[in-house]
Amino acid sequence: MAPDIPRAPGAWPLIGHAPQLALKPLTFVTGLPRHGTVVQVQLGSLQAYVVTDPELVHQVLVSQARSFSRGRLHDRGRTLIGDGLVVSSGELHRRHRRMMQPSFQRGQLVQYAACMKSEMVSMTDRWKPGQVLDIHDEMESLAMGTLISSLFGELSQDDADRVRQAVPILMRAGIVHSVAPDWVSRLPIPMNRRTQKATTDVSALVDRVIAARREKGEGRTDLVTTLLHTTDEDGRPMSDQEICDQVFTLFMASVESLSATLAWIFHELGRDPEIEARVHAEVDDVLSGRPPEFDDIPRLAYTSRVITEVLRHYTVWFQMRRTREPVELGGYRLPACAEVIYSPYLLAHDPRWFPDPDRFDPDRWLADRAERTPKHAFIPFGAGHHKCMGDTFALTECTLDVAAICSRWRLRPVPGQRVRQVIQAAVHPKPLLMTPERRDVKWS
Ligand code: HEM
């Protein structure tokens, strides 16, 4: 008989571990490996199993993936993004994933890199030396602007502004829907009315863009046009509704995690002059006074290590799956329909795989040290058939944005501020007040 699965200590009557998860989620999850490789936690009435071992997480996501579907978190996401890739499972997911693949290939990424460059130039051109900026908000605006132009190509200022207003509302609603009971999304409260309006605005815009591209889309390389022209194995294109769901998916999946990652990078550079000096020296050497291009990325090796270390240190902390059938995992037996949690953050902060895990150390990614890391312990983008579709997009954007900003600006933290870790789907530094100082480099 399979042994009982250990329970995390400290459960309260009725609410279980909800207080620990609400108050100190990162401390709670990183403490779980002490209790076992699979640990039971209770979130109110929901019983869930946290997998704390890299090999077992790999089984859930890759080698036994057929026995798992999406979990409760994704079910909740459906109210906002229909059948978008980030919430769908099974055959529908496979069809959409295959159809979206061409939109993330190298040729397309080179086009998106041009969007990244123009967004980043127009943002930093607005900066004034000495002004106080909330770099978290600046990075959110940058990530959103890049995605808007990658998705739609040119948009009128009014349309772009409408999307910029809608996306943060949808992101907030996404967080509330994932934790609140279902009926909350049906209440006639201001948040739901704002969400409804944001959904209607973005859907109407996507419909208009689709209609315009059908009429006159030749030669365009934006993501919506690419989706419009892909077909599945039976030669069927995506319906307009399917394209619209994928557009919502891309906003929800990318803006939050990308802006948090970019913001943490500048937080770390701002508080460690030695790391910052190494990034500046590399950027100056590779760019020699011009804006960065897609082909510069392989030569920005130290900058890439800083980004990788941010992805380890501040990675996604919570993802879910659900067993489709009884599953054997690490000698334990999980019942059918069990909610399973994996946490890239937990794995990345386990001192067995990452010595001194709270230290920010980009050189742990030097080849000879990195090869000692167990293969499946570093999964900031997940793994298997639900692995992040935008991983290369995200790494491209982070590298180009960091290189471009560092080549012209030094961002200084405002003295005396306390940067807090605000936990949403990703971990955010908020507020992140910094002042830009011009570096003595002019782009040729
Ligand atoms: C640093 C930034 C990012 C991080 C850390 C990140 C992380 C992740 C993770 C952990 C997953 C897997 C979720 C699971 O196991 O269920 C995921 C899925 C996904 N991500 Fe990202 N992501 C980032 C940026 C982006 C960007 C920029 C895009 C698109 C432009 C994107 C699109 C997606 C999509 C579509 C999925 C669903 C894939 C599927 O289920 O087939 N992500 N992401």
Coordinates of C-alpha atoms and ligand atoms in Angstrom, one line a residue:
M1 CA 0.0 0.0 0.0
A2 CA 1.3 3.5 -0.8
P3 CA 2.3 5.6 2.2
D4 CA 0.2 8.6 3.4
I5 CA 1.2 11.8 1.8
P6 CA 2.7 14.1 4.5
R7 CA 0.7 17.2 5.5
A8 CA 2.2 20.7 5.9
P9 CA 2.1 21.6 9.6
G10 CA 0.2 24.7 10.9
A11 CA -3.3 24.2 9.3
W12 CA -6.1 26.2 10.9
P13 CA -9.5 24.6 11.4
L14 CA -11.7 25.2 8.3
I15 CA -9.3 27.6 6.5
G16 CA -6.3 25.3 6.6
H17 CA -3.1 27.0 5.3
A18 CA -4.8 29.9 3.7
P19 CA -3.4 32.4 6.3
Q20 CA 0.2 31.4 5.6
L21 CA -0.4 31.5 1.9
A22 CA -2.1 34.9 2.1
L23 CA 0.4 36.5 4.5
K24 CA 3.8 35.0 3.6
P25 CA 3.4 32.8 0.5
L26 CA 7.1 32.7 -0.4
T27 CA 8.2 31.7 3.1
F28 CA 5.5 29.1 3.2
V29 CA 6.2 27.4 -0.1
T30 CA 10.0 27.4 0.3
G31 CA 9.6 25.7 3.7
L32 CA 7.6 22.8 2.2
P33 CA 10.5 20.6 1.0
R34 CA 11.4 19.9 4.6
H35 CA 8.2 17.9 4.9
G36 CA 8.5 15.7 1.9
T37 CA 8.7 15.5 -1.9
V38 CA 4.9 15.7 -2.2
V39 CA 3.1 17.7 0.6
Q40 CA -0.6 18.1 1.2
V41 CA -1.8 21.6 1.9
Q42 CA -5.4 22.8 2.6
L43 CA -6.7 26.1 1.1
G44 CA -10.1 26.6 2.7
S45 CA -12.1 23.7 1.4
L46 CA -9.6 22.9 -1.3
Q47 CA -7.1 20.1 -0.7
A48 CA -4.0 20.4 -2.9
Y49 CA -0.6 18.6 -3.3
V50 CA 2.6 20.6 -3.6
V51 CA 5.3 18.8 -5.5
T52 CA 8.7 19.9 -4.1
D53 CA 11.2 17.8 -6.0
P54 CA 12.6 18.7 -9.4
E55 CA 12.4 15.1 -10.8
L56 CA 8.8 14.7 -9.7
V57 CA 7.8 18.1 -11.1
H58 CA 9.3 17.0 -14.4
Q59 CA 7.1 13.9 -14.2
V60 CA 4.0 16.0 -13.7
L61 CA 4.9 18.4 -16.5
V62 CA 6.6 16.2 -19.0
S63 CA 6.9 12.4 -18.6
Q64 CA 3.5 11.8 -17.0
A65 CA 1.9 14.9 -18.5
R66 CA -0.9 12.9 -20.1
S67 CA -2.3 12.1 -16.7
F68 CA -2.7 15.8 -15.8
S69 CA -4.9 18.5 -17.2
R70 CA -5.0 22.2 -16.2
G71 CA -6.0 23.0 -12.6
R72 CA -8.4 25.2 -10.8
L73 CA -6.4 28.4 -11.5
H74 CA -6.9 27.9 -15.2
D75 CA -10.6 27.1 -14.9
R76 CA -11.1 30.5 -13.3
G77 CA -9.2 32.2 -16.1
R78 CA -11.7 31.0 -18.7
T79 CA -14.2 33.7 -17.7
L80 CA -11.8 36.2 -19.0
I81 CA -9.9 34.5 -21.9
G82 CA -12.3 31.9 -23.2
D83 CA -10.3 29.0 -24.7
G84 CA -7.0 30.9 -25.0
L85 CA -3.8 28.8 -25.0
V86 CA -2.9 29.6 -21.4
V87 CA -6.0 27.9 -20.0
S88 CA -7.0 25.2 -22.5
S89 CA -6.1 21.5 -22.3
G90 CA -6.0 18.4 -24.5
E91 CA -6.8 18.4 -28.2
L92 CA -7.9 22.0 -28.4
H93 CA -4.7 23.1 -26.7
R94 CA -2.6 21.0 -29.1
R95 CA -4.4 22.5 -32.2
H96 CA -3.9 26.1 -30.9
R97 CA -0.3 25.6 -29.9
R98 CA 0.6 24.2 -33.3
M99 CA -1.2 27.1 -35.0
M100 CA 0.5 29.7 -32.8
Q101 CA 4.0 28.3 -33.2
P102 CA 4.8 30.2 -36.5
S103 CA 4.1 33.5 -34.7
F104 CA 7.0 32.9 -32.3
Q105 CA 9.7 31.7 -34.8
R106 CA 12.9 33.5 -35.4
G107 CA 11.8 35.6 -38.4
Q108 CA 8.9 36.9 -36.5
L109 CA 11.0 37.6 -33.4
V110 CA 13.3 39.8 -35.5
Q111 CA 10.1 41.8 -36.5
Y112 CA 9.0 42.1 -32.8
A113 CA 12.6 43.2 -31.9
A114 CA 12.0 46.2 -34.1
C115 CA 8.8 47.0 -32.2
M116 CA 10.7 46.6 -28.9
K117 CA 13.4 49.0 -30.1
S118 CA 10.9 51.7 -31.1
E119 CA 8.9 51.5 -27.9
M120 CA 12.0 51.6 -25.8
V121 CA 13.4 54.6 -27.7
S122 CA 10.2 56.6 -27.3
M123 CA 10.0 55.8 -23.6
T124 CA 13.6 56.7 -22.7
D125 CA 13.4 59.9 -24.9
R126 CA 10.7 61.1 -22.5
W127 CA 12.9 60.6 -19.4
K128 CA 14.5 63.7 -17.9
P129 CA 17.6 63.5 -15.8
G130 CA 16.8 63.6 -12.1
Q131 CA 13.0 63.1 -12.4
V132 CA 11.5 60.5 -10.1
L133 CA 10.1 57.5 -12.1
D134 CA 8.3 54.4 -10.9
I135 CA 10.3 52.0 -12.9
H136 CA 7.8 49.2 -12.3
D137 CA 5.1 51.2 -14.0
E138 CA 7.5 52.3 -16.8
M139 CA 8.4 48.7 -17.5
E140 CA 4.7 47.7 -17.5
S141 CA 4.0 50.4 -20.0
L142 CA 7.0 49.3 -22.1
A143 CA 5.9 45.6 -22.1
M144 CA 2.4 46.6 -23.0
G145 CA 3.5 48.9 -25.8
T146 CA 5.7 46.3 -27.3
L147 CA 3.0 43.7 -27.3
I148 CA 0.5 46.1 -28.8
S149 CA 2.7 46.8 -31.7
S150 CA 3.8 43.2 -32.1
L151 CA 0.2 42.1 -32.2
F152 CA -1.4 44.8 -34.3
G153 CA 1.3 46.6 -36.2
E154 CA 0.3 50.3 -36.3
L155 CA -2.8 51.3 -34.3
S156 CA -4.3 54.8 -34.0
Q157 CA -3.3 56.6 -30.8
D158 CA -6.9 56.3 -29.6
D159 CA -7.0 52.5 -30.1
A160 CA -3.6 52.0 -28.5
D161 CA -4.7 54.1 -25.5
R162 CA -7.9 52.1 -25.2
V163 CA -5.9 48.9 -25.0
R164 CA -3.5 50.4 -22.5
Q165 CA -6.4 51.3 -20.3
A166 CA -8.1 48.0 -20.6
V167 CA -5.1 45.6 -20.0
P168 CA -4.4 46.6 -16.4
I169 CA -8.1 46.3 -15.6
L170 CA -8.2 42.8 -17.1
M171 CA -5.0 41.8 -15.2
R172 CA -6.5 42.9 -11.9
A173 CA -9.7 41.0 -12.7
G174 CA -7.7 37.9 -13.6
I175 CA -6.1 38.0 -10.1
V176 CA -9.4 38.5 -8.3
H177 CA -11.1 35.7 -10.4
S178 CA -8.4 33.2 -9.6
V179 CA -8.9 33.5 -5.8
A180 CA -12.5 34.7 -5.3
P181 CA -15.6 32.4 -5.5
D182 CA -17.2 32.2 -9.0
W183 CA -20.2 34.3 -8.0
V184 CA -18.0 37.3 -7.3
S185 CA -17.5 37.8 -11.1
R186 CA -21.3 38.1 -11.5
L187 CA -21.9 40.8 -8.9
P188 CA -23.0 44.2 -10.3
I189 CA -20.0 46.0 -8.7
P190 CA -17.8 48.6 -10.3
M191 CA -14.9 46.2 -10.8
N192 CA -17.0 43.8 -12.8
R193 CA -18.5 46.7 -14.9
R194 CA -15.0 48.0 -15.6
T195 CA -13.9 44.5 -16.6
Q196 CA -16.9 44.1 -18.9
K197 CA -16.2 47.4 -20.6
A198 CA -12.4 46.5 -21.0
T199 CA -13.4 43.1 -22.5
T200 CA -15.8 44.7 -24.9
D201 CA -13.3 47.4 -25.9
V202 CA -10.5 45.0 -26.7
S203 CA -12.8 42.5 -28.4
A204 CA -14.2 45.2 -30.7
L205 CA -10.8 46.4 -31.6
V206 CA -9.6 42.9 -32.4
D207 CA -12.7 42.4 -34.6
R208 CA -11.9 45.6 -36.5
V209 CA -8.3 44.7 -36.9
I210 CA -9.2 41.2 -38.2
A211 CA -11.7 42.7 -40.7
A212 CA -9.1 45.2 -41.9
R213 CA -6.4 42.6 -42.3
R214 CA -8.8 40.3 -44.2
E215 CA -9.5 43.1 -46.6
K216 CA -6.0 44.4 -47.0
G217 CA -3.3 42.4 -45.1
E218 CA -0.8 41.4 -47.6
G219 CA 2.8 41.9 -46.7
R220 CA 2.0 42.5 -43.0
T221 CA 4.0 40.6 -40.4
D222 CA 2.1 41.5 -37.2
L223 CA 1.0 38.6 -34.9
V224 CA -2.8 38.9 -35.7
T225 CA -2.2 38.8 -39.4
T226 CA 0.1 35.7 -38.9
L227 CA -2.7 34.0 -36.9
L228 CA -5.2 34.8 -39.6
H229 CA -3.2 33.0 -42.2
T230 CA -2.3 29.8 -40.2
T231 CA -4.3 26.7 -40.6
D232 CA -4.5 23.4 -38.6
E233 CA -3.6 20.0 -40.0
D234 CA -7.0 19.8 -41.7
G235 CA -6.5 23.1 -43.4
R236 CA -9.0 24.9 -41.1
P237 CA -8.1 28.5 -40.0
M238 CA -8.8 29.9 -36.5
S239 CA -12.2 31.5 -36.1
D240 CA -12.3 35.2 -35.3
Q241 CA -13.4 34.3 -31.7
E242 CA -10.3 31.9 -31.4
I243 CA -8.0 34.7 -32.5
C244 CA -9.6 37.1 -30.1
D245 CA -9.1 34.6 -27.2
Q246 CA -5.4 34.2 -28.1
V247 CA -5.0 38.0 -28.1
F248 CA -6.4 38.2 -24.6
T249 CA -4.2 35.2 -23.6
L250 CA -1.1 37.0 -24.8
F251 CA -1.8 40.1 -22.8
M252 CA -2.6 38.2 -19.7
A253 CA 0.3 35.8 -20.0
S254 CA 3.0 38.3 -20.9
V255 CA 2.6 41.8 -19.6
E256 CA 2.7 41.0 -15.9
S257 CA 5.6 38.5 -15.9
L258 CA 7.7 40.5 -18.3
S259 CA 7.2 43.9 -16.5
A260 CA 8.0 42.3 -13.1
T261 CA 11.2 40.7 -14.6
L262 CA 12.4 44.0 -16.2
A263 CA 11.7 45.9 -13.0
W264 CA 13.7 43.5 -10.8
I265 CA 16.6 43.7 -13.2
F266 CA 16.8 47.5 -12.7
H267 CA 16.3 47.1 -8.9
E268 CA 19.3 44.7 -8.8
L269 CA 21.5 46.9 -11.0
G270 CA 20.6 49.9 -8.8
R271 CA 21.6 48.3 -5.6
D272 CA 24.8 46.6 -6.7
P273 CA 27.3 49.0 -8.4
E274 CA 29.7 46.2 -9.3
I275 CA 27.1 44.2 -11.2
E276 CA 25.9 47.5 -12.8
A277 CA 29.4 48.4 -13.9
R278 CA 29.9 45.0 -15.5
V279 CA 26.7 45.4 -17.5
H280 CA 27.6 48.9 -18.6
A281 CA 31.1 47.8 -19.7
E282 CA 29.7 44.9 -21.7
V283 CA 27.0 47.0 -23.3
D284 CA 29.5 49.8 -24.2
D285 CA 31.8 47.3 -25.7
V286 CA 29.2 45.4 -27.8
L287 CA 27.2 48.4 -29.0
S288 CA 29.9 51.0 -29.4
G289 CA 27.4 53.8 -29.2
R290 CA 24.5 52.5 -31.3
P291 CA 21.1 51.1 -30.3
P292 CA 21.1 47.3 -29.8
E293 CA 19.9 44.9 -32.5
F294 CA 18.6 41.3 -32.4
D295 CA 22.0 39.9 -33.6
D296 CA 23.8 41.6 -30.6
I297 CA 22.0 39.3 -28.1
P298 CA 24.6 36.4 -28.2
R299 CA 27.4 38.8 -27.4
L300 CA 25.6 40.2 -24.3
A301 CA 26.7 37.2 -22.2
Y302 CA 27.0 38.9 -18.8
T303 CA 23.7 40.8 -19.3
S304 CA 22.0 37.5 -20.1
R305 CA 23.4 36.0 -16.8
V306 CA 21.9 38.9 -14.9
I307 CA 18.5 38.3 -16.6
T308 CA 18.8 34.5 -15.9
E309 CA 19.5 35.2 -12.2
V310 CA 16.5 37.5 -12.0
L311 CA 14.4 34.8 -13.5
R312 CA 15.7 32.4 -10.8
H313 CA 15.5 34.8 -7.8
Y314 CA 12.1 36.3 -8.6
T315 CA 10.4 33.6 -10.6
V316 CA 6.8 32.5 -10.9
W317 CA 5.7 31.1 -7.6
F318 CA 2.6 29.1 -8.2
Q319 CA 1.1 27.0 -11.0
M320 CA -1.5 24.3 -11.0
R321 CA -2.4 21.0 -12.6
R322 CA -5.2 18.4 -11.9
T323 CA -4.9 14.6 -12.1
R324 CA -7.1 13.1 -14.8
E325 CA -6.8 9.6 -13.2
P326 CA -5.1 8.1 -10.1
V327 CA -1.3 8.8 -10.4
E328 CA 1.8 7.3 -8.8
L329 CA 4.2 10.0 -7.9
G330 CA 7.4 9.5 -5.9
G331 CA 6.0 6.4 -4.2
Y332 CA 2.7 8.2 -3.3
R333 CA -0.7 7.7 -4.9
L334 CA -2.6 10.8 -5.9
P335 CA -6.4 10.3 -6.4
A336 CA -8.1 11.3 -9.7
C337 CA -9.2 15.0 -9.8
A338 CA -6.5 16.0 -7.3
E339 CA -5.3 19.6 -7.5
V340 CA -1.5 19.6 -7.9
I341 CA 0.8 22.7 -7.4
Y342 CA 4.2 23.2 -8.7
S343 CA 6.3 26.3 -7.9
P344 CA 9.4 27.3 -10.0
Y345 CA 10.1 29.7 -7.0
L346 CA 10.3 26.9 -4.5
L347 CA 12.7 24.9 -6.7
A348 CA 14.9 27.9 -7.4
H349 CA 15.2 28.7 -3.7
D350 CA 16.1 25.2 -2.5
P351 CA 19.7 25.4 -1.1
R352 CA 20.3 21.8 -2.3
W353 CA 20.1 22.9 -5.9
F354 CA 21.1 26.6 -5.6
P355 CA 23.6 27.2 -2.8
D356 CA 23.0 30.4 -0.8
P357 CA 19.7 30.8 -2.7
D358 CA 18.9 34.3 -1.4
R359 CA 22.1 35.8 -2.8
F360 CA 21.8 37.5 -6.1
D361 CA 24.7 36.1 -8.0
P362 CA 24.7 36.2 -11.9
D363 CA 27.9 34.2 -12.0
R364 CA 26.2 31.1 -10.8
W365 CA 25.2 30.9 -14.4
L366 CA 28.8 30.6 -15.7
A367 CA 29.0 27.4 -17.7
D368 CA 31.1 25.4 -15.2
R369 CA 28.9 26.3 -12.2
A370 CA 25.6 26.1 -14.0
E371 CA 26.2 22.5 -15.2
R372 CA 26.1 21.4 -11.5
T373 CA 22.4 22.5 -11.2
P374 CA 20.0 19.5 -11.5
K375 CA 18.4 19.6 -14.9
H376 CA 14.8 20.2 -13.9
A377 CA 15.4 22.6 -10.9
F378 CA 15.4 25.8 -13.0
I379 CA 12.1 26.1 -14.8
P380 CA 11.0 29.8 -14.9
F381 CA 9.1 29.2 -18.1
G382 CA 7.6 25.9 -17.0
A383 CA 8.2 22.7 -19.0
G384 CA 6.6 20.2 -21.3
H385 CA 3.7 20.9 -23.7
H386 CA 2.5 23.9 -21.6
K387 CA 6.0 25.5 -21.5
C388 CA 5.9 29.3 -22.0
M389 CA 5.2 30.1 -25.7
G390 CA 6.8 33.5 -25.3
D391 CA 10.1 32.5 -23.6
T392 CA 12.3 33.6 -26.4
F393 CA 10.2 36.7 -26.9
A394 CA 10.6 37.5 -23.2
L395 CA 14.4 36.9 -23.2
T396 CA 14.8 39.0 -26.4
E397 CA 12.8 41.9 -24.9
C398 CA 14.7 41.8 -21.6
T399 CA 18.1 41.7 -23.2
L400 CA 17.4 44.5 -25.8
D401 CA 15.6 46.7 -23.2
V402 CA 18.4 46.3 -20.6
A403 CA 21.1 46.9 -23.2
A404 CA 19.4 50.0 -24.7
I405 CA 18.5 51.6 -21.3
C406 CA 22.0 50.9 -19.8
S407 CA 23.7 52.3 -22.8
R408 CA 22.2 55.7 -22.2
W409 CA 21.0 55.8 -18.6
R410 CA 22.0 54.8 -15.1
L411 CA 18.9 54.3 -12.9
R412 CA 19.5 55.4 -9.2
P413 CA 17.2 54.2 -6.4
V414 CA 15.5 57.0 -4.6
P415 CA 17.2 57.0 -1.1
G416 CA 15.2 55.7 1.8
Q417 CA 12.5 53.8 -0.1
R418 CA 11.6 50.3 0.9
V419 CA 10.9 48.1 -2.1
R420 CA 8.3 45.5 -1.2
Q421 CA 7.7 42.2 -2.9
V422 CA 4.1 42.3 -4.0
I423 CA 2.8 38.9 -4.8
Q424 CA 0.4 38.5 -7.7
A425 CA 0.7 35.8 -10.4
A426 CA 4.4 37.0 -10.5
V427 CA 6.4 38.7 -7.7
H428 CA 6.6 42.5 -8.2
P429 CA 8.9 45.2 -6.8
K430 CA 6.5 47.9 -5.8
P431 CA 6.9 50.8 -5.7
L432 CA 10.3 51.0 -7.5
L433 CA 11.2 54.7 -7.4
M434 CA 14.3 55.6 -9.3
T435 CA 15.9 58.6 -11.0
P436 CA 17.6 58.4 -14.4
E437 CA 21.1 59.9 -14.8
R438 CA 22.4 60.3 -18.3
R439 CA 25.5 58.3 -19.2
D440 CA 28.0 60.0 -21.4
V441 CA 27.0 57.9 -24.5
K442 CA 25.2 59.3 -27.5
W443 CA 23.7 56.9 -30.0
S444 CA 25.2 57.3 -33.5
Ligands
HEM1 C1 9.7 36.7 -18.1 C2 8.5 36.6 -18.6 C3 7.7 35.3 -18.6 C4 7.7 34.3 -17.7 C5 8.5 34.2 -16.4 C6 6.7 33.4 -18.1 C7 6.4 32.2 -17.5 C8 5.5 31.2 -18.0 C9 5.2 30.0 -17.3 C10 5.8 29.5 -16.0 C11 4.3 29.3 -18.1 C12 3.8 27.9 -17.9 C13 2.5 27.9 -17.1 C14 2.0 26.4 -16.8 O1 2.8 25.5 -16.5 O2 0.8 26.2 -16.9 C15 3.9 30.2 -19.2 C16 3.0 29.9 -20.2 C17 2.7 30.7 -21.2 N1 3.3 31.9 -21.5 FE1 4.8 32.8 -20.5 N2 6.1 33.8 -19.3 C18 6.7 35.0 -19.6 C19 6.5 35.8 -20.7 C20 5.6 35.5 -21.7 C21 5.5 36.3 -22.9 C22 6.3 37.5 -23.3 C23 4.5 35.7 -23.7 C24 3.9 36.0 -25.0 C25 4.3 37.1 -25.8 C26 4.1 34.5 -22.9 C27 3.1 33.6 -23.4 C28 2.8 32.4 -22.7 C29 1.7 31.5 -23.2 C30 0.9 31.7 -24.4 C31 1.7 30.4 -22.2 C32 0.8 29.2 -22.3 C33 1.5 28.1 -23.0 C34 0.7 26.8 -23.1 O3 0.0 26.4 -22.2 O4 0.9 26.1 -24.2 N3 4.8 34.4 -21.8 N4 4.7 31.4 -19.1

